[in-house]
């Protein structure tokens, strides 16, 4: 079980790495700052999960389907600063398992990782509000 952190922001990746290494026993096996690096890291490390901001510079939502073609059983947690209903629907349709916003509580982000690693879906409160609307 390994996780790839995929975000163009170095500070965001460092923050996630710090929080997850303290609050879970799930190893961070690699990081990626763009689509190309993410595909390479998945091929090299065969992680079970990717935590991805597909809205950050260097990433696109279609990288999810490319990764699914490389490793079909991989799980995705989308973590974005903003989301609207259409972005959320597109992400779920393309294969995102769980979705949180970057400004959700740390506890919700950690719970998303734990639940997704167990094969469950997880949505932070803000995402659930968007789904309900």
Short mmCIF file of C-alpha atoms in Angstrom, two decimals:
data_model
loop_
_atom_site.label_atom_id
_atom_site.label_comp_id
_atom_site.label_asym_id
_atom_site.label_seq_id
_atom_site.Cartn_x
_atom_site.Cartn_y
_atom_site.Cartn_z
CA UNK A 1 0.00 0.00 0.00
CA UNK A 2 1.56 3.22 -1.09
CA UNK A 3 0.36 6.72 -1.83
CA UNK A 4 1.46 9.22 -4.45
CA UNK A 5 0.90 12.89 -3.61
CA UNK A 6 0.15 14.81 -6.79
CA UNK A 7 -0.01 18.60 -6.60
CA UNK A 8 2.00 21.35 -8.28
CA UNK A 9 2.41 23.14 -4.93
CA UNK A 10 5.48 21.97 -2.96
CA UNK A 11 4.06 23.27 0.31
CA UNK A 12 0.80 21.36 -0.16
CA UNK A 13 2.66 18.10 -0.80
CA UNK A 14 4.92 18.69 2.21
CA UNK A 15 1.92 19.45 4.41
CA UNK A 16 0.06 16.32 3.33
CA UNK A 17 3.18 14.22 3.81
CA UNK A 18 3.66 15.61 7.32
CA UNK A 19 0.06 15.12 8.41
CA UNK A 20 -0.35 11.66 6.91
CA UNK A 21 2.96 10.33 8.24
CA UNK A 22 1.91 11.26 11.79
CA UNK A 23 -1.76 10.31 11.65
CA UNK A 24 -1.77 7.16 9.48
CA UNK A 25 0.46 4.17 8.89
CA UNK A 26 0.09 4.49 5.12
CA UNK A 27 3.42 5.16 3.39
CA UNK A 28 3.92 8.02 0.95
CA UNK A 29 5.91 6.33 -1.80
CA UNK A 30 6.26 9.20 -4.26
CA UNK A 31 5.27 12.72 -5.22
CA UNK A 32 4.42 14.32 -8.55
CA UNK A 33 4.16 17.94 -9.63
CA UNK A 34 2.53 17.36 -13.05
CA UNK A 35 0.69 14.76 -15.17
CA UNK A 36 3.86 13.30 -16.68
CA UNK A 37 5.55 12.78 -13.31
CA UNK A 38 2.38 11.24 -11.92
CA UNK A 39 2.19 8.67 -14.73
CA UNK A 40 5.88 7.84 -14.27
CA UNK A 41 5.51 7.46 -10.49
CA UNK A 42 2.51 5.14 -10.85
CA UNK A 43 4.40 2.98 -13.37
CA UNK A 44 7.47 2.85 -11.11
CA UNK A 45 5.93 2.41 -7.66
CA UNK A 46 2.52 0.78 -8.36
CA UNK A 47 0.81 2.66 -5.50
CA UNK A 48 -2.67 1.79 -4.34
CA UNK A 49 -3.77 5.42 -4.03
CA UNK A 50 -3.21 8.87 -5.50
CA UNK A 51 -4.11 12.07 -3.69
CA UNK A 52 -4.52 14.55 -6.54
CA UNK A 53 -5.34 18.18 -7.15
CA UNK A 54 -6.29 17.85 -10.82
CA UNK A 55 -7.01 21.61 -10.91
CA UNK A 56 -3.44 22.65 -10.04
CA UNK A 57 -0.94 23.79 -12.68
CA UNK A 58 0.45 20.90 -14.70
CA UNK A 59 -2.50 18.58 -14.04
CA UNK A 60 -5.72 17.83 -15.89
CA UNK A 61 -8.68 15.68 -14.93
CA UNK A 62 -8.01 13.27 -17.81
CA UNK A 63 -4.83 12.06 -16.06
CA UNK A 64 -7.16 9.96 -13.90
CA UNK A 65 -8.28 7.81 -16.83
CA UNK A 66 -4.68 7.55 -18.06
CA UNK A 67 -3.61 6.27 -14.63
CA UNK A 68 -6.57 3.85 -14.52
CA UNK A 69 -5.28 2.40 -17.82
CA UNK A 70 -1.89 1.85 -16.18
CA UNK A 71 -3.27 0.42 -12.90
CA UNK A 72 -7.00 -0.26 -12.95
CA UNK A 73 -7.42 -0.90 -9.21
CA UNK A 74 -5.84 2.37 -8.07
CA UNK A 75 -7.93 4.65 -5.86
CA UNK A 76 -8.12 8.43 -6.19
CA UNK A 77 -8.78 11.14 -3.65
CA UNK A 78 -9.37 14.52 -5.25
CA UNK A 79 -8.27 17.42 -3.07
CA UNK A 80 -8.95 20.78 -4.69
CA UNK A 81 -9.26 24.36 -3.44
CA UNK A 82 -12.59 24.96 -5.14
CA UNK A 83 -15.22 22.77 -6.65
CA UNK A 84 -18.53 23.26 -8.34
CA UNK A 85 -21.21 20.70 -9.04
CA UNK A 86 -20.01 20.03 -12.60
CA UNK A 87 -16.37 19.55 -11.53
CA UNK A 88 -17.51 17.14 -8.85
CA UNK A 89 -19.69 15.16 -11.26
CA UNK A 90 -16.89 15.01 -13.84
CA UNK A 91 -14.43 13.78 -11.20
CA UNK A 92 -16.75 11.05 -9.95
CA UNK A 93 -17.55 9.91 -13.49
CA UNK A 94 -13.89 9.64 -14.45
CA UNK A 95 -12.98 7.55 -11.42
CA UNK A 96 -12.39 9.64 -8.29
CA UNK A 97 -13.29 7.58 -5.22
CA UNK A 98 -13.25 10.31 -2.56
CA UNK A 99 -13.29 14.10 -2.68
CA UNK A 100 -12.24 16.72 -0.16
CA UNK A 101 -11.49 20.41 -0.36
CA UNK A 102 -8.13 21.81 0.70
CA UNK A 103 -9.83 23.91 3.35
CA UNK A 104 -11.68 20.98 4.93
CA UNK A 105 -10.70 20.02 8.46
CA UNK A 106 -7.49 18.00 8.76
CA UNK A 107 -9.50 15.26 10.42
CA UNK A 108 -11.71 14.97 7.33
CA UNK A 109 -8.68 14.79 5.03
CA UNK A 110 -7.10 12.06 7.18
CA UNK A 111 -10.42 10.19 7.33
CA UNK A 112 -10.68 10.40 3.54
CA UNK A 113 -7.29 8.70 3.21
CA UNK A 114 -8.10 6.00 5.76
CA UNK A 115 -11.55 5.25 4.36
CA UNK A 116 -10.38 5.27 0.75
CA UNK A 117 -7.54 2.88 1.64
CA UNK A 118 -10.24 0.52 2.99
CA UNK A 119 -12.11 0.64 -0.31
CA UNK A 120 -14.77 3.08 0.89
CA UNK A 121 -15.77 6.47 -0.47
CA UNK A 122 -15.43 9.65 1.58
CA UNK A 123 -16.64 13.20 1.00
CA UNK A 124 -15.96 16.11 3.34
CA UNK A 125 -18.89 18.13 4.61
CA UNK A 126 -18.45 20.87 2.00
CA UNK A 127 -18.54 18.32 -0.81
CA UNK A 128 -21.64 16.68 0.66
CA UNK A 129 -23.36 20.07 0.65
CA UNK A 130 -22.58 20.44 -3.06
CA UNK A 131 -23.89 16.93 -3.75
CA UNK A 132 -27.13 17.69 -1.88
CA UNK A 133 -27.71 20.86 -3.92
#
